[in-house]
């Protein structure tokens, strides 16, 4: 075969292989609720799905419970009582947001207040219940404390009573480095034996930089217990590595982490010991452009995806370029994002996104939930109205990680 024809043949073959390795899906963007009154809007809408046949769900469809809370628009990271919504028809209709008893702000050491934020529910198959994890936050006169202890907070959902248990704190080893340690806005992974791989980030009380790690936990009755933790990952760049999220794909574990300048990824064989963090890039080696916000995983048995925000999307007017919200398939060997697979999950309407979560609803459907965070003042002029988005990913092939 002439050399030119051979080169063309190889190129065509490579394209065919690449095309075969990509996974097709459709995106359906819906709205669960909305709020913007100039004073507050919704934030942190995150959902867990109770599968058919589980306790409290006798139907043939998943029941999805979403938690969310108000953000005070005249301050920075000032949150109020956790609320919940519920859908029993795959998001066609939702119950109205209602406050969750026990999650109101409570007094702490006389002059402070404490509550739970950055909360994420997820179904724990071994116990048959939704387990929600987040972390504590403290305020003085509606101002977040600069130096504050932080704990991982958790709560368990009673699907029959439609209520959450009073939140508790995960007991960590008695070490000063865990004085400020929490699982806020992280994405966990449950193992077949019921053990939980819960990513957290932590630091000494007055330290500048966070480190991320994965804690292996065990749910014993109503108590979440620490068993061990793995590699302590950080970089010497501003606040280090924080808001980690974990997933598993084809026998390996992947951790994505936030940094002020770039997002980072690491890989593991056992879910606890991780490789040196690598900055997220496109498949051509250039910087992905995601920074100073979360990334989370969408896992399918045939492909692995990253959800993120980034620069370079005609979004210089958006706070930290946190809209639109994108999804793209990753190359799990090269640890990079495949540019040609990028799709928009949620639009840029001026308000920041980026505080989102992933919900595995069924073998045919995965949801990404987020809200238009109506800060700074004036974002509404670009079209934002405080919508709470539910972006439904409809798979072309059933997800083998889920029951049909």
Short mmCIF file of C-alpha atoms in Angstrom, two decimals:
data_model
loop_
_atom_site.label_atom_id
_atom_site.label_comp_id
_atom_site.label_asym_id
_atom_site.label_seq_id
_atom_site.Cartn_x
_atom_site.Cartn_y
_atom_site.Cartn_z
CA UNK A 1 0.00 0.00 0.00
CA UNK A 2 1.42 3.47 -0.93
CA UNK A 3 2.55 5.51 2.06
CA UNK A 4 -0.07 8.28 1.54
CA UNK A 5 -2.92 5.78 1.40
CA UNK A 6 -1.58 4.03 4.49
CA UNK A 7 -1.52 7.32 6.43
CA UNK A 8 -5.08 8.12 5.31
CA UNK A 9 -6.23 4.64 6.29
CA UNK A 10 -4.71 4.98 9.77
CA UNK A 11 -6.28 8.42 10.23
CA UNK A 12 -9.71 7.15 9.22
CA UNK A 13 -9.29 4.15 11.50
CA UNK A 14 -8.36 6.39 14.44
CA UNK A 15 -11.40 8.60 13.84
CA UNK A 16 -13.61 5.53 13.70
CA UNK A 17 -12.16 4.21 16.95
CA UNK A 18 -12.62 7.58 18.66
CA UNK A 19 -16.21 7.80 17.46
CA UNK A 20 -16.91 4.29 18.73
CA UNK A 21 -15.56 5.18 22.15
CA UNK A 22 -17.79 8.22 22.64
CA UNK A 23 -21.19 7.80 24.25
CA UNK A 24 -24.24 9.61 22.94
CA UNK A 25 -26.95 11.19 25.07
CA UNK A 26 -29.61 13.89 24.98
CA UNK A 27 -30.01 16.81 27.38
CA UNK A 28 -33.39 18.04 28.60
CA UNK A 29 -33.31 21.28 30.60
CA UNK A 30 -36.15 21.77 33.09
CA UNK A 31 -36.93 24.11 36.00
CA UNK A 32 -37.94 22.80 39.44
CA UNK A 33 -38.63 26.19 41.02
CA UNK A 34 -37.24 29.74 41.07
CA UNK A 35 -36.68 32.57 43.54
CA UNK A 36 -35.33 36.10 43.29
CA UNK A 37 -36.82 38.91 45.37
CA UNK A 38 -33.78 41.17 45.54
CA UNK A 39 -32.88 39.85 48.99
CA UNK A 40 -32.42 36.08 48.61
CA UNK A 41 -32.25 33.39 45.96
CA UNK A 42 -31.90 29.61 46.08
CA UNK A 43 -28.53 27.89 46.10
CA UNK A 44 -27.04 24.40 46.45
CA UNK A 45 -29.97 22.44 44.96
CA UNK A 46 -28.86 18.81 45.26
CA UNK A 47 -30.91 15.67 44.98
CA UNK A 48 -30.95 12.00 45.90
CA UNK A 49 -33.05 9.31 44.20
CA UNK A 50 -34.88 6.57 46.11
CA UNK A 51 -35.22 3.63 43.71
CA UNK A 52 -38.45 1.67 43.16
CA UNK A 53 -38.96 -1.02 45.78
CA UNK A 54 -36.87 0.71 48.45
CA UNK A 55 -38.48 1.44 51.81
CA UNK A 56 -40.89 4.31 51.35
CA UNK A 57 -41.14 3.89 47.58
CA UNK A 58 -43.66 1.22 46.54
CA UNK A 59 -44.01 2.73 43.05
CA UNK A 60 -42.30 1.75 39.81
CA UNK A 61 -40.52 5.11 39.51
CA UNK A 62 -37.71 6.69 41.55
CA UNK A 63 -38.66 9.27 44.15
CA UNK A 64 -36.25 12.22 44.03
CA UNK A 65 -35.69 14.42 47.08
CA UNK A 66 -33.89 17.73 46.55
CA UNK A 67 -32.40 19.90 49.29
CA UNK A 68 -31.65 23.61 48.81
CA UNK A 69 -31.27 26.77 50.89
CA UNK A 70 -31.48 30.54 50.73
CA UNK A 71 -28.41 32.69 50.12
CA UNK A 72 -28.46 36.27 51.42
CA UNK A 73 -27.65 38.45 48.41
CA UNK A 74 -26.29 41.39 50.42
CA UNK A 75 -23.52 39.33 52.05
CA UNK A 76 -20.98 36.61 51.23
CA UNK A 77 -21.83 32.93 51.77
CA UNK A 78 -24.58 33.64 54.30
CA UNK A 79 -26.96 30.67 54.21
CA UNK A 80 -30.21 29.88 55.94
CA UNK A 81 -32.20 26.77 56.91
CA UNK A 82 -32.03 23.78 54.58
CA UNK A 83 -35.26 23.17 52.63
CA UNK A 84 -36.50 20.15 50.70
CA UNK A 85 -38.56 19.42 47.60
CA UNK A 86 -39.81 16.09 46.26
CA UNK A 87 -40.92 14.64 42.94
CA UNK A 88 -42.58 11.29 42.31
CA UNK A 89 -43.05 11.69 38.54
CA UNK A 90 -39.47 12.18 37.33
CA UNK A 91 -39.53 15.94 37.72
CA UNK A 92 -42.75 16.73 35.87
CA UNK A 93 -44.06 18.22 39.11
CA UNK A 94 -42.30 19.16 42.37
CA UNK A 95 -43.59 19.84 45.86
CA UNK A 96 -42.98 23.38 47.10
CA UNK A 97 -39.74 24.00 49.05
CA UNK A 98 -40.32 23.55 52.78
CA UNK A 99 -37.85 24.09 55.66
CA UNK A 100 -36.36 20.95 57.23
CA UNK A 101 -36.91 20.82 60.98
CA UNK A 102 -33.64 20.76 62.89
CA UNK A 103 -31.65 22.57 60.20
CA UNK A 104 -32.44 26.06 61.39
CA UNK A 105 -29.57 28.18 62.61
CA UNK A 106 -28.89 27.49 66.26
CA UNK A 107 -26.94 29.45 68.90
CA UNK A 108 -23.28 28.54 69.34
CA UNK A 109 -21.19 29.80 72.25
CA UNK A 110 -23.57 32.67 73.01
CA UNK A 111 -22.68 35.21 70.31
CA UNK A 112 -22.40 32.91 67.27
CA UNK A 113 -24.83 30.92 65.13
CA UNK A 114 -24.25 27.57 63.44
CA UNK A 115 -26.01 25.74 60.62
CA UNK A 116 -25.33 23.23 57.83
CA UNK A 117 -24.61 24.12 54.22
CA UNK A 118 -23.22 22.63 50.98
CA UNK A 119 -25.38 19.56 51.64
CA UNK A 120 -25.63 16.66 49.17
CA UNK A 121 -28.06 13.71 49.47
CA UNK A 122 -27.26 10.35 47.87
CA UNK A 123 -28.89 6.93 48.14
CA UNK A 124 -26.95 4.46 50.27
CA UNK A 125 -27.93 1.08 48.84
CA UNK A 126 -26.61 -1.04 51.73
CA UNK A 127 -28.92 0.66 54.25
CA UNK A 128 -31.69 1.47 51.76
CA UNK A 129 -31.79 5.14 52.76
CA UNK A 130 -30.76 8.56 51.57
CA UNK A 131 -27.66 9.81 53.36
CA UNK A 132 -26.90 13.51 53.08
CA UNK A 133 -23.48 15.01 53.81
CA UNK A 134 -22.25 18.59 54.01
CA UNK A 135 -20.48 20.72 56.58
CA UNK A 136 -21.08 23.25 59.33
CA UNK A 137 -20.76 27.01 59.01
CA UNK A 138 -20.67 29.68 61.72
CA UNK A 139 -21.78 33.31 61.71
CA UNK A 140 -21.50 36.37 63.90
CA UNK A 141 -24.10 39.02 63.05
CA UNK A 142 -24.62 37.44 59.62
CA UNK A 143 -20.91 37.46 58.83
CA UNK A 144 -19.04 34.22 58.34
CA UNK A 145 -16.27 33.71 60.91
CA UNK A 146 -12.79 33.97 59.43
CA UNK A 147 -11.30 31.37 61.77
CA UNK A 148 -13.89 28.77 62.61
CA UNK A 149 -13.97 25.08 63.41
CA UNK A 150 -15.75 23.01 60.79
CA UNK A 151 -17.20 19.50 60.89
CA UNK A 152 -18.65 17.15 58.33
CA UNK A 153 -22.39 17.17 58.98
CA UNK A 154 -24.69 14.33 57.98
CA UNK A 155 -28.35 13.36 58.16
CA UNK A 156 -30.49 10.37 57.13
CA UNK A 157 -33.83 10.63 55.32
CA UNK A 158 -36.92 8.72 56.44
CA UNK A 159 -38.75 8.10 53.16
CA UNK A 160 -41.95 7.04 54.93
CA UNK A 161 -42.20 10.09 57.21
CA UNK A 162 -40.58 12.35 54.59
CA UNK A 163 -38.31 13.83 57.22
CA UNK A 164 -34.56 14.12 57.87
CA UNK A 165 -32.91 13.06 61.11
CA UNK A 166 -31.31 15.77 63.28
CA UNK A 167 -27.90 16.47 61.77
CA UNK A 168 -24.83 15.06 63.46
CA UNK A 169 -21.09 15.61 63.06
CA UNK A 170 -18.61 13.00 61.86
CA UNK A 171 -16.00 12.36 64.56
CA UNK A 172 -12.51 12.67 63.07
CA UNK A 173 -9.14 11.74 64.63
CA UNK A 174 -8.09 14.12 67.39
CA UNK A 175 -5.51 16.03 65.36
CA UNK A 176 -5.23 19.83 64.94
CA UNK A 177 -5.05 19.44 61.16
CA UNK A 178 -8.71 18.35 61.21
CA UNK A 179 -9.88 21.42 63.16
CA UNK A 180 -11.50 22.74 59.99
CA UNK A 181 -12.61 19.62 58.10
CA UNK A 182 -15.77 19.09 56.09
CA UNK A 183 -17.47 17.40 53.16
CA UNK A 184 -19.16 20.50 51.80
CA UNK A 185 -20.09 20.26 48.10
CA UNK A 186 -18.26 16.95 47.66
CA UNK A 187 -19.42 13.91 45.69
CA UNK A 188 -19.08 10.57 47.47
CA UNK A 189 -18.88 6.95 46.33
CA UNK A 190 -20.43 3.94 48.07
CA UNK A 191 -18.70 0.57 47.87
CA UNK A 192 -20.56 -2.75 47.34
CA UNK A 193 -19.97 -3.74 50.98
CA UNK A 194 -21.69 -0.57 52.19
CA UNK A 195 -18.52 1.32 53.13
CA UNK A 196 -18.52 4.95 52.05
CA UNK A 197 -15.67 6.79 50.36
CA UNK A 198 -16.33 10.36 51.43
CA UNK A 199 -14.02 13.10 50.10
CA UNK A 200 -13.35 15.93 52.54
CA UNK A 201 -11.02 18.90 52.73
CA UNK A 202 -9.29 20.08 55.88
CA UNK A 203 -6.73 22.41 57.49
CA UNK A 204 -5.54 23.70 60.83
CA UNK A 205 -7.72 26.45 62.22
CA UNK A 206 -5.60 29.40 61.03
CA UNK A 207 -3.80 27.73 58.14
CA UNK A 208 -4.17 29.18 54.67
CA UNK A 209 -4.12 26.05 52.54
CA UNK A 210 -6.52 23.12 52.47
CA UNK A 211 -5.66 19.54 51.70
CA UNK A 212 -8.10 17.01 50.26
CA UNK A 213 -8.45 13.38 51.24
CA UNK A 214 -10.88 10.48 50.97
CA UNK A 215 -12.30 9.15 54.24
CA UNK A 216 -13.55 5.58 54.39
CA UNK A 217 -16.64 5.67 56.58
CA UNK A 218 -19.19 3.14 57.79
CA UNK A 219 -22.86 3.77 58.53
CA UNK A 220 -23.76 1.89 61.72
CA UNK A 221 -27.42 2.42 62.48
CA UNK A 222 -27.87 6.17 62.66
CA UNK A 223 -24.17 6.93 63.11
CA UNK A 224 -21.57 7.60 60.44
CA UNK A 225 -18.17 6.43 61.69
CA UNK A 226 -14.64 7.24 60.52
CA UNK A 227 -12.57 4.16 59.63
CA UNK A 228 -9.48 5.57 57.91
CA UNK A 229 -8.40 8.19 55.42
CA UNK A 230 -6.06 8.12 52.46
CA UNK A 231 -3.57 10.40 50.72
CA UNK A 232 -3.49 14.02 51.83
CA UNK A 233 -3.35 16.02 48.61
CA UNK A 234 -2.53 19.70 48.27
CA UNK A 235 -0.50 22.14 46.17
CA UNK A 236 1.32 25.29 47.21
CA UNK A 237 -1.01 27.59 45.28
CA UNK A 238 -3.26 29.97 47.22
CA UNK A 239 -5.85 27.89 49.16
CA UNK A 240 -4.53 24.48 48.09
CA UNK A 241 -6.94 21.73 47.01
CA UNK A 242 -10.52 21.60 48.26
CA UNK A 243 -14.09 20.52 47.42
CA UNK A 244 -12.95 17.10 46.14
CA UNK A 245 -15.28 14.67 44.34
CA UNK A 246 -14.76 10.96 43.70
CA UNK A 247 -15.96 8.42 41.17
CA UNK A 248 -15.04 4.96 39.91
CA UNK A 249 -14.63 3.84 36.31
CA UNK A 250 -13.44 0.48 35.03
CA UNK A 251 -11.69 -0.50 38.24
CA UNK A 252 -9.95 2.81 38.99
CA UNK A 253 -10.93 5.69 41.24
CA UNK A 254 -10.77 9.32 40.16
CA UNK A 255 -10.68 12.47 42.30
CA UNK A 256 -11.29 15.97 40.96
CA UNK A 257 -10.43 18.98 43.16
CA UNK A 258 -10.92 22.72 43.19
CA UNK A 259 -8.08 25.23 43.33
CA UNK A 260 -8.18 29.01 43.03
CA UNK A 261 -6.21 28.96 39.75
CA UNK A 262 -6.98 25.60 38.07
CA UNK A 263 -8.92 22.39 38.64
CA UNK A 264 -6.94 19.23 39.41
CA UNK A 265 -7.41 15.48 38.97
CA UNK A 266 -5.82 12.42 40.57
CA UNK A 267 -6.23 8.66 40.11
CA UNK A 268 -6.12 5.69 42.48
CA UNK A 269 -6.22 1.89 42.39
CA UNK A 270 -7.88 1.50 45.79
CA UNK A 271 -9.82 4.72 46.37
CA UNK A 272 -7.52 5.93 49.16
CA UNK A 273 -3.98 6.29 47.80
CA UNK A 274 -3.81 8.80 44.95
CA UNK A 275 -1.35 9.93 42.33
CA UNK A 276 0.22 13.38 42.26
CA UNK A 277 -2.50 15.90 41.31
CA UNK A 278 -2.53 16.91 37.63
CA UNK A 279 -4.09 20.12 36.32
CA UNK A 280 -7.11 19.59 34.09
CA UNK A 281 -6.36 20.11 30.39
CA UNK A 282 -7.99 19.57 27.04
CA UNK A 283 -6.85 16.58 25.00
CA UNK A 284 -4.43 18.84 23.09
CA UNK A 285 -2.62 19.68 26.34
CA UNK A 286 -3.94 23.23 26.73
CA UNK A 287 -5.49 24.43 29.99
CA UNK A 288 -9.16 23.53 30.43
CA UNK A 289 -9.85 26.96 31.93
CA UNK A 290 -11.83 25.81 34.95
CA UNK A 291 -10.86 27.53 38.20
CA UNK A 292 -12.03 28.42 41.69
CA UNK A 293 -15.19 26.34 41.65
CA UNK A 294 -16.29 22.72 41.77
CA UNK A 295 -16.14 20.00 39.20
CA UNK A 296 -18.17 16.81 39.57
CA UNK A 297 -18.40 13.45 37.81
CA UNK A 298 -21.07 11.83 35.69
CA UNK A 299 -20.26 8.13 35.56
CA UNK A 300 -21.66 5.70 32.99
CA UNK A 301 -20.52 2.11 32.58
CA UNK A 302 -19.29 2.93 29.06
CA UNK A 303 -17.78 6.40 29.57
CA UNK A 304 -16.76 8.91 32.20
CA UNK A 305 -17.73 12.59 32.08
CA UNK A 306 -16.71 15.76 33.87
CA UNK A 307 -19.12 18.62 34.62
CA UNK A 308 -17.47 22.03 35.00
CA UNK A 309 -17.43 25.74 34.22
CA UNK A 310 -14.57 27.46 32.37
CA UNK A 311 -13.18 30.59 30.81
CA UNK A 312 -13.36 31.26 27.09
CA UNK A 313 -17.10 30.81 26.55
CA UNK A 314 -18.06 34.45 25.95
CA UNK A 315 -18.62 34.66 29.70
CA UNK A 316 -16.21 37.32 30.99
CA UNK A 317 -19.21 39.14 32.51
CA UNK A 318 -20.02 36.17 34.79
CA UNK A 319 -18.56 35.92 38.29
CA UNK A 320 -15.51 33.62 38.01
CA UNK A 321 -16.80 32.48 34.60
CA UNK A 322 -19.30 30.21 36.40
CA UNK A 323 -21.74 29.91 33.51
CA UNK A 324 -22.54 28.15 31.25
CA UNK A 325 -22.29 24.74 32.90
CA UNK A 326 -20.59 22.20 30.61
CA UNK A 327 -20.25 18.44 30.37
CA UNK A 328 -17.61 16.56 28.39
CA UNK A 329 -16.22 13.06 28.21
CA UNK A 330 -12.76 12.48 29.63
CA UNK A 331 -9.91 10.27 28.55
CA UNK A 332 -9.35 8.17 31.70
CA UNK A 333 -5.84 7.16 30.65
CA UNK A 334 -4.50 10.61 29.78
CA UNK A 335 -6.63 12.35 32.45
CA UNK A 336 -7.80 15.06 30.08
CA UNK A 337 -11.08 16.40 28.73
CA UNK A 338 -12.01 15.53 25.14
CA UNK A 339 -12.84 18.92 23.63
CA UNK A 340 -14.96 17.55 20.76
CA UNK A 341 -17.41 16.02 23.24
CA UNK A 342 -18.23 19.21 25.16
CA UNK A 343 -21.92 20.11 25.49
CA UNK A 344 -23.77 22.83 27.38
CA UNK A 345 -25.87 21.59 30.30
CA UNK A 346 -27.17 24.95 31.54
CA UNK A 347 -27.11 28.36 29.87
CA UNK A 348 -25.30 31.56 30.69
CA UNK A 349 -27.92 34.12 31.72
CA UNK A 350 -25.55 36.32 33.72
CA UNK A 351 -25.85 34.61 37.12
CA UNK A 352 -23.17 32.30 38.43
CA UNK A 353 -23.67 28.54 38.44
CA UNK A 354 -21.02 26.09 39.64
CA UNK A 355 -22.51 24.93 42.96
CA UNK A 356 -24.19 21.89 41.46
CA UNK A 357 -24.60 18.16 42.04
CA UNK A 358 -25.12 14.88 40.19
CA UNK A 359 -28.04 12.48 40.75
CA UNK A 360 -28.16 8.96 39.33
CA UNK A 361 -31.91 8.59 38.79
CA UNK A 362 -32.06 5.36 36.77
CA UNK A 363 -30.13 3.32 34.24
CA UNK A 364 -31.52 5.61 31.54
CA UNK A 365 -31.28 8.99 33.23
CA UNK A 366 -28.81 11.10 35.23
CA UNK A 367 -29.63 14.60 36.51
CA UNK A 368 -27.46 17.64 37.13
CA UNK A 369 -29.01 20.23 39.46
CA UNK A 370 -27.96 23.84 39.95
CA UNK A 371 -29.41 27.27 40.66
CA UNK A 372 -28.89 30.76 39.33
CA UNK A 373 -27.07 32.41 42.23
CA UNK A 374 -28.24 36.01 41.89
CA UNK A 375 -25.00 37.75 42.89
CA UNK A 376 -23.60 40.30 42.28
CA UNK A 377 -26.35 42.89 41.96
CA UNK A 378 -27.57 43.38 38.41
CA UNK A 379 -27.10 39.86 37.00
CA UNK A 380 -30.81 39.80 36.16
CA UNK A 381 -30.20 42.20 33.26
CA UNK A 382 -28.74 39.26 31.34
CA UNK A 383 -31.90 37.18 31.78
CA UNK A 384 -31.33 35.29 35.04
CA UNK A 385 -34.37 34.95 37.31
CA UNK A 386 -33.19 32.64 40.09
CA UNK A 387 -34.18 29.43 38.33
CA UNK A 388 -33.38 26.09 39.94
CA UNK A 389 -32.32 23.98 36.98
CA UNK A 390 -32.65 20.23 36.54
CA UNK A 391 -30.67 19.18 33.47
CA UNK A 392 -31.70 15.63 32.59
CA UNK A 393 -29.20 13.45 30.72
CA UNK A 394 -31.03 10.76 28.74
CA UNK A 395 -28.60 7.97 27.85
CA UNK A 396 -28.61 6.29 24.43
CA UNK A 397 -27.45 3.09 26.18
CA UNK A 398 -28.54 1.97 29.66
CA UNK A 399 -26.03 2.74 32.38
CA UNK A 400 -24.71 -0.60 33.59
CA UNK A 401 -23.81 0.98 36.92
CA UNK A 402 -27.53 1.23 37.71
CA UNK A 403 -30.38 -1.23 37.75
CA UNK A 404 -32.68 -0.90 34.68
#
